[in-house]
PDB file of C-alpha atoms in Angstrom:
ATOM      1  CA  MET A   1      15.347  10.336 -29.096  1.00 37.00           C
ATOM      2  CA  GLN A   2      13.167   9.522 -31.552  1.00 41.00           C
ATOM      3  CA  GLY A   3      10.190   9.813 -29.022  1.00 53.00           C
ATOM      4  CA  LEU A   4      10.131  13.457 -28.916  1.00 53.00           C
ATOM      5  CA  ARG A   5       9.368  15.390 -31.897  1.00 53.00           C
ATOM      6  CA  SER A   6       9.405  19.502 -32.277  1.00 49.00           C
ATOM      7  CA  PHE A   7       6.349  20.702 -33.996  1.00 52.00           C
ATOM      8  CA  SER A   8       6.906  24.567 -33.333  1.00 52.00           C
ATOM      9  CA  ASN A   9       8.538  26.887 -30.696  1.00 52.00           C
ATOM     10  CA  ASP A  10       6.734  25.457 -27.559  1.00 57.00           C
ATOM     11  CA  ILE A  11       4.718  22.021 -28.637  1.00 55.00           C
ATOM     12  CA  PHE A  12       6.414  18.635 -28.426  1.00 58.00           C
ATOM     13  CA  SER A  13       4.923  15.449 -29.327  1.00 57.00           C
ATOM     14  CA  LEU A  14       5.872  12.947 -26.616  1.00 57.00           C
ATOM     15  CA  ASP A  15       6.154   9.146 -27.267  1.00 59.00           C
ATOM     16  CA  LEU A  16       5.573   7.703 -23.358  1.00 57.00           C
ATOM     17  CA  SER A  17       5.869   4.240 -24.715  1.00 54.00           C
ATOM     18  CA  SER A  18       9.520   4.350 -26.182  1.00 48.00           C
ATOM     19  CA  THR A  19      12.100   1.661 -24.695  1.00 44.00           C
ATOM     20  CA  SER A  20      15.290   3.330 -26.719  1.00 43.00           C
ATOM     21  CA  ALA A  21      18.163   4.030 -23.937  1.00 41.00           C
ATOM     22  CA  THR A  22      19.486   7.062 -26.426  1.00 42.00           C
ATOM     23  CA  PRO A  23      19.529  10.424 -24.211  1.00 39.00           C
ATOM     24  CA  SER A  24      17.540  13.354 -25.226  1.00 40.00           C
ATOM     25  CA  ALA A  25      19.124  16.371 -26.176  1.00 36.00           C
ATOM     26  CA  SER A  26      15.949  18.279 -25.458  1.00 41.00           C
ATOM     27  CA  SER A  27      15.134  20.145 -22.351  1.00 52.00           C
ATOM     28  CA  LEU A  28      12.675  17.820 -21.681  1.00 63.00           C
ATOM     29  CA  SER A  29      13.934  14.868 -19.780  1.00 64.00           C
ATOM     30  CA  ILE A  30      13.005  11.426 -20.465  1.00 63.00           C
ATOM     31  CA  ASP A  31      14.051   8.338 -18.613  1.00 67.00           C
ATOM     32  CA  VAL A  32      13.253   5.368 -20.547  1.00 69.00           C
ATOM     33  CA  ALA A  33      12.794   3.173 -17.740  1.00 78.00           C
ATOM     34  CA  GLU A  34      10.048   5.404 -16.708  1.00 81.00           C
ATOM     35  CA  SER A  35       6.468   4.067 -17.270  1.00 83.00           C
ATOM     36  CA  ALA A  36       3.911   6.400 -19.369  1.00 82.00           C
ATOM     37  CA  GLU A  37       2.201   7.268 -15.779  1.00 86.00           C
ATOM     38  CA  ASP A  38       5.410   8.267 -14.292  1.00 88.00           C
ATOM     39  CA  ARG A  39       6.793  10.614 -17.004  1.00 88.00           C
ATOM     40  CA  ILE A  40       3.763  12.369 -17.053  1.00 89.00           C
ATOM     41  CA  ARG A  41       3.778  12.954 -13.103  1.00 91.00           C
ATOM     42  CA  ARG A  42       6.923  14.154 -13.644  1.00 91.00           C
ATOM     43  CA  LEU A  43       6.238  16.516 -16.178  1.00 92.00           C
ATOM     44  CA  ILE A  44       3.149  17.890 -14.230  1.00 94.00           C
ATOM     45  CA  SER A  45       5.702  18.371 -11.462  1.00 94.00           C
ATOM     46  CA  GLU A  46       8.158  19.829 -13.251  1.00 94.00           C
ATOM     47  CA  HIS A  47       5.858  22.505 -15.115  1.00 96.00           C
ATOM     48  CA  PRO A  48       3.656  25.097 -13.489  1.00 96.00           C
ATOM     49  CA  VAL A  49       1.433  25.127 -16.199  1.00 97.00           C
ATOM     50  CA  ILE A  50       0.994  22.048 -19.022  1.00 96.00           C
ATOM     51  CA  ILE A  51      -1.573  20.735 -21.378  1.00 95.00           C
ATOM     52  CA  PHE A  52      -1.611  17.415 -22.511  1.00 94.00           C
ATOM     53  CA  SER A  53      -3.310  17.128 -26.035  1.00 91.00           C
ATOM     54  CA  ARG A  54      -3.768  14.923 -28.683  1.00 85.00           C
ATOM     55  CA  SER A  55      -2.016  15.651 -32.214  1.00 77.00           C
ATOM     56  CA  SER A  56      -3.879  18.623 -34.081  1.00 78.00           C
ATOM     57  CA  CYS A  57      -6.288  19.489 -31.415  1.00 85.00           C
ATOM     58  CA  CYS A  58      -8.027  22.693 -31.877  1.00 89.00           C
ATOM     59  CA  MET A  59      -9.105  22.788 -28.388  1.00 91.00           C
ATOM     60  CA  CYS A  60      -5.548  22.636 -27.130  1.00 91.00           C
ATOM     61  CA  HIS A  61      -5.035  25.447 -29.682  1.00 91.00           C
ATOM     62  CA  VAL A  62      -8.096  27.526 -27.763  1.00 94.00           C
ATOM     63  CA  MET A  63      -6.849  26.448 -24.478  1.00 95.00           C
ATOM     64  CA  LYS A  64      -3.000  28.099 -25.314  1.00 93.00           C
ATOM     65  CA  ARG A  65      -4.385  31.193 -26.893  1.00 95.00           C
ATOM     66  CA  LEU A  66      -6.545  31.525 -23.688  1.00 96.00           C
ATOM     67  CA  LEU A  67      -3.394  31.274 -21.584  1.00 96.00           C
ATOM     68  CA  VAL A  68      -1.155  33.086 -23.705  1.00 95.00           C
ATOM     69  CA  ASN A  69      -3.586  36.237 -23.815  1.00 95.00           C
ATOM     70  CA  ILE A  70      -3.706  36.166 -19.950  1.00 94.00           C
ATOM     71  CA  GLY A  71       0.168  36.302 -20.088  1.00 94.00           C
ATOM     72  CA  VAL A  72       1.231  32.650 -19.778  1.00 96.00           C
ATOM     73  CA  HIS A  73       2.874  30.340 -21.649  1.00 94.00           C
ATOM     74  CA  PRO A  74       2.107  26.682 -20.824  1.00 95.00           C
ATOM     75  CA  THR A  75       4.261  23.598 -22.040  1.00 95.00           C
ATOM     76  CA  VAL A  76       2.347  21.564 -24.536  1.00 93.00           C
ATOM     77  CA  ILE A  77       2.547  18.146 -24.867  1.00 92.00           C
ATOM     78  CA  GLU A  78       0.785  16.325 -27.648  1.00 89.00           C
ATOM     79  CA  LEU A  79       0.017  12.383 -26.519  1.00 86.00           C
ATOM     80  CA  ASP A  80      -0.832  10.067 -29.093  1.00 80.00           C
ATOM     81  CA  ASP A  81      -4.334   8.106 -28.183  1.00 75.00           C
ATOM     82  CA  ASP A  82      -2.902   5.149 -26.345  1.00 74.00           C
ATOM     83  CA  GLU A  83      -0.948   7.421 -24.219  1.00 81.00           C
ATOM     84  CA  ILE A  84      -4.179   9.709 -23.026  1.00 82.00           C
ATOM     85  CA  ALA A  85      -4.957   6.907 -20.810  1.00 81.00           C
ATOM     86  CA  ALA A  86      -2.270   7.581 -18.349  1.00 84.00           C
ATOM     87  CA  LEU A  87      -3.242  10.865 -17.878  1.00 86.00           C
ATOM     88  CA  PRO A  88      -4.396  11.423 -14.295  1.00 83.00           C
ATOM     89  CA  SER A  89      -8.295  12.252 -14.056  1.00 75.00           C
ATOM     90  CA  PRO A  90      -9.493  15.577 -12.747  1.00 73.00           C
ATOM     91  CA  PRO A  91     -11.174  15.303  -9.107  1.00 70.00           C
ATOM     92  CA  GLN A  92     -14.609  14.477  -8.990  1.00 65.00           C
ATOM     93  CA  ASP A  93     -16.471  17.238  -7.994  1.00 56.00           C
ATOM     94  CA  THR A  94     -19.581  15.491  -6.684  1.00 43.00           C
ATOM     95  CA  GLU A  95     -20.760  12.381  -5.204  1.00 45.00           C
ATOM     96  CA  ALA A  96     -23.232  11.769  -8.038  1.00 43.00           C
ATOM     97  CA  ASP A  97     -20.187  11.589 -10.533  1.00 47.00           C
ATOM     98  CA  SER A  98     -18.604   8.283  -8.240  1.00 49.00           C
ATOM     99  CA  ASP A  99     -20.646   5.781 -10.362  1.00 51.00           C
ATOM    100  CA  SER A 100     -19.513   7.175 -13.782  1.00 49.00           C
ATOM    101  CA  PRO A 101     -15.929   6.297 -15.507  1.00 51.00           C
ATOM    102  CA  ARG A 102     -13.344   8.914 -15.008  1.00 55.00           C
ATOM    103  CA  THR A 103     -11.751   9.103 -18.220  1.00 59.00           C
ATOM    104  CA  PRO A 104      -9.630  12.082 -18.588  1.00 63.00           C
ATOM    105  CA  PRO A 105     -10.306  15.037 -20.810  1.00 71.00           C
ATOM    106  CA  ALA A 106      -7.797  15.893 -23.743  1.00 79.00           C
ATOM    107  CA  PRO A 107      -6.872  18.255 -23.747  1.00 89.00           C
ATOM    108  CA  SER A 108      -6.099  18.057 -20.074  1.00 93.00           C
ATOM    109  CA  VAL A 109      -4.506  21.505 -18.197  1.00 95.00           C
ATOM    110  CA  PHE A 110      -2.550  21.397 -15.096  1.00 95.00           C
ATOM    111  CA  ILE A 111      -1.780  24.070 -13.149  1.00 96.00           C
ATOM    112  CA  GLY A 112       0.426  23.877 -10.102  1.00 96.00           C
ATOM    113  CA  GLY A 113       0.212  20.075 -10.346  1.00 94.00           C
ATOM    114  CA  THR A 114      -3.454  20.091 -10.129  1.00 94.00           C
ATOM    115  CA  CYS A 115      -5.613  18.835 -12.938  1.00 92.00           C
ATOM    116  CA  VAL A 116      -7.814  22.015 -13.906  1.00 93.00           C
ATOM    117  CA  GLY A 117      -9.849  19.535 -16.550  1.00 92.00           C
ATOM    118  CA  GLY A 118     -10.474  20.114 -20.109  1.00 93.00           C
ATOM    119  CA  LEU A 119     -11.245  23.635 -22.407  1.00 94.00           C
ATOM    120  CA  GLU A 120     -14.622  23.825 -20.536  1.00 94.00           C
ATOM    121  CA  SER A 121     -12.900  23.712 -17.120  1.00 94.00           C
ATOM    122  CA  LEU A 122     -10.367  26.237 -18.059  1.00 96.00           C
ATOM    123  CA  VAL A 123     -13.167  28.589 -19.708  1.00 96.00           C
ATOM    124  CA  ALA A 124     -14.959  28.360 -16.572  1.00 97.00           C
ATOM    125  CA  LEU A 125     -12.311  29.011 -14.223  1.00 97.00           C
ATOM    126  CA  HIS A 126     -11.521  32.127 -16.235  1.00 97.00           C
ATOM    127  CA  LEU A 127     -15.017  33.492 -16.448  1.00 97.00           C
ATOM    128  CA  SER A 128     -15.250  32.990 -12.638  1.00 97.00           C
ATOM    129  CA  GLY A 129     -12.177  34.853 -12.096  1.00 97.00           C
ATOM    130  CA  HIS A 130     -10.162  32.418 -10.433  1.00 97.00           C
ATOM    131  CA  LEU A 131      -8.050  31.532 -13.163  1.00 97.00           C
ATOM    132  CA  ALA A 132      -5.549  34.545 -12.930  1.00 96.00           C
ATOM    133  CA  PRO A 133      -5.230  34.187  -8.801  1.00 96.00           C
ATOM    134  CA  LYS A 134      -4.511  30.421  -9.449  1.00 96.00           C
ATOM    135  CA  LEU A 135      -1.713  31.340 -12.136  1.00 97.00           C
ATOM    136  CA  ARG A 136      -0.376  34.126  -9.701  1.00 96.00           C
ATOM    137  CA  GLU A 137      -0.362  31.190  -6.770  1.00 95.00           C
ATOM    138  CA  VAL A 138       2.093  28.821  -8.779  1.00 95.00           C
ATOM    139  CA  GLY A 139       3.957  32.048  -9.987  1.00 94.00           C
ATOM    140  CA  VAL A 140       3.354  32.289 -13.597  1.00 95.00           C
ATOM    141  CA  LEU A 141       1.518  35.540 -13.656  1.00 92.00           C
ATOM    142  CA  TRP A 142       2.232  38.710 -11.822  1.00 86.00           C
ATOM    143  CA  GLU A 143       0.094  41.558 -10.945  1.00 72.00           C
TER     144      GLU A 143
END
């Protein structure tokens, strides 16, 4: 399918707006009848650790390196700028944030179907000692 382009061993660029009916031979299944939001939700549910990023994003590289150094190999999907808006936003932590627009960060990492957030949130989770237990909980890291 023209909407899925492989850049390296585990990084794919996924055109979520594709309307082609050609089936994909890739391990990432794409149903062209799905909306971009539905595809993203399905990919999140199918992969225990997934990073959605823009093409050539250095922060995505740092996120991936952090996870790989821990022992986790995340799925990385590169989205075009117009597809980033289809990402679910991370949960709001405080009432004060309720008035601000909730733009999804890019890159965004999802662990066990839950949006962790961007690079800063992932690093904070790691430094606080909560990242490894969360990864164990979803079955991608063993003691």
